Amino acid sequence: MKALGRQIVVEYYGCNPVALNNVAFIKRAMRNAAEASGATIVQEAFHVFNPHGVSGVVVIAESHLTIHTWPEYGYAAVDLFTCGDDVNPDSAFEHLKSELEAGAFNAFEMKRGILDVEGHVPVRHKPFSVPAEA
Amino acid sequence: MKALGRQIVVEYYGCNPVALNNVAFIKRAMRNAAEASGATIVQEAFHVFNPHGVSGVVVIAESHLTIHTWPEYGYAAVDLFTCGDDVNPDSAFEHLKSELEAGAFNAFEMKRGILDVEGHVPVRHKPFSVPAEA
């Protein structure tokens, strides 16, 4: 089945709690994960939480990468959603697994946008973005 | 099974293509969906694509809401990820279904962060955020 996109849903367990609570580290890891997958970063949003934990989103021209961390549990919830054939979310998965020093993980992949329409293959990657208007 | 969060993955079909291509409309619909779910918006990122399509992320204190639209197919890929017991992603789902005038949809819900640890219930919502440092 042809689809517009792929989404890998990952649960990383046994991660380095210090890394999970370091927003600068998480931001860099997510940016590098996007680049590793061949994605084009168009915007990002990261937040650190009190007492701890980081949430981060990297909007890419080909969809998005998100992460939410619970340092107290060594756990991170990650979604890697990409569109088009030129981006490989598997590379982002492997990069984050290594960067977070995950001791274990669960992952599954789903297709997004399985459409019964003609002409949607090859899938457009929407590689060109312009600033969003308020 | 107790979990840290819930994630509803939605495929909206047969949506209003004009709405799907209007970033201001999508931004408002996503903000309202977050509010309808009882979530606290902490940051957002929206992009419009050439020739068309919108990507949007609303980072909430309780995780995130994302949308990617393909006006040419009347299709939108939406993820509604919330943590804690005070936020209801079902309300966000219903709000977007109405706003996008979806003629059909597929949705499933998964638990995120099912942890074999003590003391993680009740789940912390991480309601307090501070600006992320570069």
Coordinates of C-alpha atoms in Angstrom, one line a residue:
Chain A
M1 CA 0.0 0.0 0.0
K2 CA 1.3 3.4 -0.9
A3 CA 1.1 6.1 1.7
L4 CA 1.9 9.8 2.1
G5 CA 4.1 9.1 5.1
R6 CA 5.7 6.8 7.6
Q7 CA 5.6 7.2 11.4
I8 CA 7.8 5.4 13.8
V9 CA 6.5 5.4 17.4
V10 CA 9.2 4.6 19.9
E11 CA 9.4 4.0 23.6
Y12 CA 13.0 4.3 24.8
Y13 CA 13.6 2.8 28.2
G14 CA 16.7 2.8 30.5
C15 CA 18.0 6.0 29.0
N16 CA 20.6 8.2 30.6
P17 CA 18.6 10.4 33.0
V18 CA 21.0 13.2 32.9
A19 CA 20.8 13.4 29.1
L20 CA 17.0 13.2 29.3
N21 CA 16.9 16.2 31.6
N22 CA 19.3 18.3 29.5
V23 CA 17.3 20.4 27.1
A24 CA 20.4 21.6 25.2
F25 CA 21.5 17.9 24.8
I26 CA 18.0 16.8 23.7
K27 CA 17.7 19.7 21.2
R28 CA 21.0 18.8 19.6
A29 CA 20.2 15.1 19.6
M30 CA 16.8 15.8 17.9
R31 CA 18.4 18.2 15.3
N32 CA 21.1 15.6 14.5
A33 CA 18.4 12.9 14.3
A34 CA 16.5 15.0 11.7
E35 CA 19.7 15.5 9.8
A36 CA 20.6 11.8 10.0
S37 CA 17.3 11.0 8.4
G38 CA 17.9 13.4 5.6
A39 CA 15.1 15.7 6.7
T40 CA 15.0 19.5 6.3
I41 CA 14.4 21.3 9.6
V42 CA 12.0 24.2 9.2
Q43 CA 11.1 25.0 12.9
E44 CA 11.5 23.7 16.4
A45 CA 10.1 24.1 19.8
F46 CA 11.6 22.8 23.1
H47 CA 10.5 23.2 26.6
V48 CA 11.9 22.1 30.0
F49 CA 9.6 21.2 32.8
N50 CA 9.6 21.7 36.5
P51 CA 10.7 19.7 38.3
H52 CA 12.2 17.9 35.3
G53 CA 11.7 16.6 31.9
V54 CA 12.0 17.9 28.4
S55 CA 9.5 18.2 25.5
G56 CA 10.7 18.9 22.0
V57 CA 9.3 19.1 18.5
V58 CA 11.3 19.5 15.3
V59 CA 9.0 20.4 12.4
I60 CA 10.6 19.2 9.3
A61 CA 9.7 19.8 5.7
E62 CA 8.7 16.2 5.6
S63 CA 6.5 16.2 8.8
H64 CA 7.9 16.1 12.4
L65 CA 10.0 14.5 15.1
T66 CA 8.8 14.8 18.7
I67 CA 10.2 13.7 22.1
H68 CA 8.9 13.8 25.6
T69 CA 11.3 12.7 28.4
W70 CA 10.8 11.5 32.0
P71 CA 14.3 11.5 33.4
E72 CA 12.9 10.1 36.7
Y73 CA 12.0 6.9 34.8
G74 CA 14.7 6.9 32.2
Y75 CA 12.0 7.0 29.7
A76 CA 11.4 8.9 26.5
A77 CA 8.4 8.9 24.1
V78 CA 9.4 9.6 20.6
D79 CA 7.5 10.0 17.3
L80 CA 9.3 10.1 14.0
F81 CA 6.9 11.1 11.2
T82 CA 8.3 11.5 7.7
C83 CA 6.9 11.9 4.2
G84 CA 8.4 11.1 0.9
D85 CA 11.0 8.6 -0.2
D86 CA 14.1 10.8 0.4
V87 CA 13.9 10.7 4.2
N88 CA 14.6 7.7 6.3
P89 CA 13.2 7.8 9.9
D90 CA 15.1 4.6 10.8
S91 CA 18.2 6.7 10.8
A92 CA 16.7 9.1 13.3
F93 CA 15.6 6.2 15.5
E94 CA 19.1 4.7 15.5
H95 CA 20.6 8.1 16.3
L96 CA 18.4 8.8 19.2
K97 CA 18.7 5.2 20.6
S98 CA 22.5 5.8 20.7
E99 CA 22.4 9.4 22.0
L100 CA 19.9 8.6 24.8
E101 CA 21.8 5.5 25.7
A102 CA 18.6 3.5 25.7
G103 CA 18.9 0.2 27.4
A104 CA 15.7 -1.1 25.8
F105 CA 13.0 0.1 23.4
N106 CA 9.7 -0.7 21.9
A107 CA 9.0 0.6 18.4
F108 CA 6.4 0.1 15.7
E109 CA 5.9 1.8 12.4
M110 CA 2.7 2.8 10.7
K111 CA 1.8 4.2 7.3
R112 CA 0.0 7.6 7.4
G113 CA -2.2 8.8 4.6
I114 CA -3.1 5.6 2.7
L115 CA -5.3 7.2 0.1
D116 CA -7.4 5.7 -2.6
V117 CA -6.6 8.5 -5.1
E118 CA -4.7 8.6 -8.3
G119 CA -1.6 10.6 -8.8
H120 CA -0.4 10.8 -5.2
V121 CA 2.6 8.6 -6.0
P122 CA 5.3 9.7 -6.0
V123 CA 4.5 11.4 -2.8
R124 CA 5.2 15.1 -2.6
H125 CA 7.7 15.9 0.3
K126 CA 6.6 19.5 0.6
P127 CA 10.3 20.5 0.7
F128 CA 9.6 24.2 0.3
S129 CA 8.2 26.1 3.3
V130 CA 7.4 29.7 3.9
P131 CA 6.8 31.4 7.3
A132 CA 3.4 30.8 8.7
E133 CA 1.2 33.9 9.0
A134 CA -0.4 34.6 12.3
Chain B
M1 CA -2.3 -0.9 32.6
K2 CA -1.3 2.5 33.9
A3 CA 0.6 4.7 31.5
L4 CA 2.1 8.1 31.4
G5 CA 0.2 9.3 28.4
R6 CA -2.4 8.7 25.8
Q7 CA -2.0 9.3 22.1
I8 CA -4.8 9.3 19.6
V9 CA -3.6 8.9 16.0
V10 CA -6.2 10.2 13.5
E11 CA -6.6 10.2 9.7
Y12 CA -9.2 12.7 8.7
Y13 CA -10.5 12.3 5.2
G14 CA -12.9 14.3 3.0
C15 CA -12.0 17.5 4.8
N16 CA -12.7 21.0 3.5
P17 CA -9.6 21.7 1.3
V18 CA -9.9 25.4 1.8
A19 CA -9.7 25.0 5.5
L20 CA -6.8 22.6 5.2
N21 CA -4.8 25.2 3.2
N22 CA -5.5 28.1 5.5
V23 CA -2.7 28.3 8.1
A24 CA -4.6 30.9 10.2
F25 CA -7.6 28.6 10.3
I26 CA -5.5 25.6 11.1
K27 CA -3.7 27.4 13.8
R28 CA -6.9 28.6 15.4
A29 CA -8.5 25.1 15.2
M30 CA -5.4 23.5 16.8
R31 CA -5.3 26.1 19.6
N32 CA -9.0 25.6 20.2
A33 CA -8.6 21.8 20.1
A34 CA -5.9 22.1 22.8
E35 CA -8.1 24.3 24.9
A36 CA -11.1 22.0 24.4
S37 CA -9.0 19.1 25.7
G38 CA -8.1 21.1 28.8
A39 CA -4.5 21.3 27.8
T40 CA -2.1 24.2 28.6
I41 CA -0.4 25.6 25.5
V42 CA 3.2 26.3 26.0
Q43 CA 4.6 26.8 22.5
E44 CA 3.5 26.3 18.8
A45 CA 5.1 26.1 15.4
F46 CA 3.2 26.3 12.1
H47 CA 4.4 26.2 8.5
V48 CA 2.7 26.6 5.2
F49 CA 4.0 24.7 2.2
N50 CA 4.5 25.5 -1.4
P51 CA 2.4 24.7 -3.4
H52 CA 0.1 23.9 -0.5
G53 CA -0.4 22.2 2.8
V54 CA 0.1 23.2 6.4
S55 CA 2.1 21.6 9.2
G56 CA 1.4 22.6 12.7
V57 CA 2.5 21.6 16.2
V58 CA 1.1 22.8 19.5
V59 CA 3.4 21.8 22.4
I60 CA 1.2 21.6 25.5
A61 CA 2.3 21.1 29.1
E62 CA 0.8 17.7 28.8
S63 CA 2.7 16.7 25.5
H64 CA 1.7 17.7 22.0
L65 CA -0.9 18.0 19.2
T66 CA 0.3 17.8 15.6
I67 CA -1.3 18.2 12.2
H68 CA -0.2 17.8 8.6
T69 CA -2.6 18.7 5.8
W70 CA -2.8 17.7 2.2
P71 CA -5.6 20.0 0.8
E72 CA -5.3 18.3 -2.6
Y73 CA -6.5 15.1 -1.0
G74 CA -8.8 16.6 1.6
Y75 CA -6.6 14.7 4.1
A76 CA -5.1 15.6 7.4
A77 CA -2.8 13.5 9.6
V78 CA -3.3 14.3 13.3
D79 CA -1.7 13.2 16.5
L80 CA -3.1 14.0 19.9
F81 CA -0.7 13.1 22.7
T82 CA -1.6 14.0 26.2
C83 CA -0.4 13.1 29.7
G84 CA -2.2 13.1 33.0
D85 CA -5.8 12.6 33.9
D86 CA -6.9 16.2 33.6
V87 CA -6.6 16.4 29.9
N88 CA -9.0 14.7 27.4
P89 CA -7.7 14.2 23.9
D90 CA -11.1 13.0 22.8
S91 CA -12.3 16.5 23.0
A92 CA -9.5 17.7 20.7
F93 CA -10.4 14.9 18.3
E94 CA -14.1 15.9 18.1
H95 CA -13.2 19.6 17.8
L96 CA -10.9 19.0 14.8
K97 CA -13.3 16.6 13.2
S98 CA -15.9 19.4 13.2
E99 CA -13.6 22.2 12.3
L100 CA -12.0 20.4 9.3
E101 CA -15.5 19.1 8.2
A102 CA -14.1 15.6 8.0
G103 CA -16.3 13.4 5.9
A104 CA -14.6 10.3 7.3
F105 CA -11.8 9.4 9.7
N106 CA -9.8 6.5 11.0
A107 CA -8.5 6.7 14.6
F108 CA -6.8 4.6 17.1
E109 CA -5.5 5.3 20.6
M110 CA -2.4 4.0 22.3
K111 CA -1.0 4.2 25.7
R112 CA 2.5 5.7 26.0
G113 CA 4.9 5.1 28.8
I114 CA 3.6 1.9 30.3
L115 CA 6.2 1.6 33.0
D116 CA 7.0 -1.2 35.4
V117 CA 7.9 1.2 38.2
E118 CA 6.4 2.1 41.5
G119 CA 5.1 5.6 42.3
H120 CA 4.4 6.8 38.8
V121 CA 0.7 6.9 39.4
P122 CA -0.8 9.4 39.7
V123 CA 1.0 10.6 36.6
R124 CA 2.7 13.9 36.7
H125 CA 1.3 16.3 34.1
K126 CA 4.4 18.5 34.1
P127 CA 2.1 21.5 34.2
F128 CA 4.8 24.0 34.8
S129 CA 7.2 24.9 32.0
V130 CA 10.0 27.4 31.7
P131 CA 11.6 28.6 28.5
A132 CA 14.1 26.2 26.9
E133 CA 17.7 27.4 26.8
A134 CA 19.5 27.2 23.5

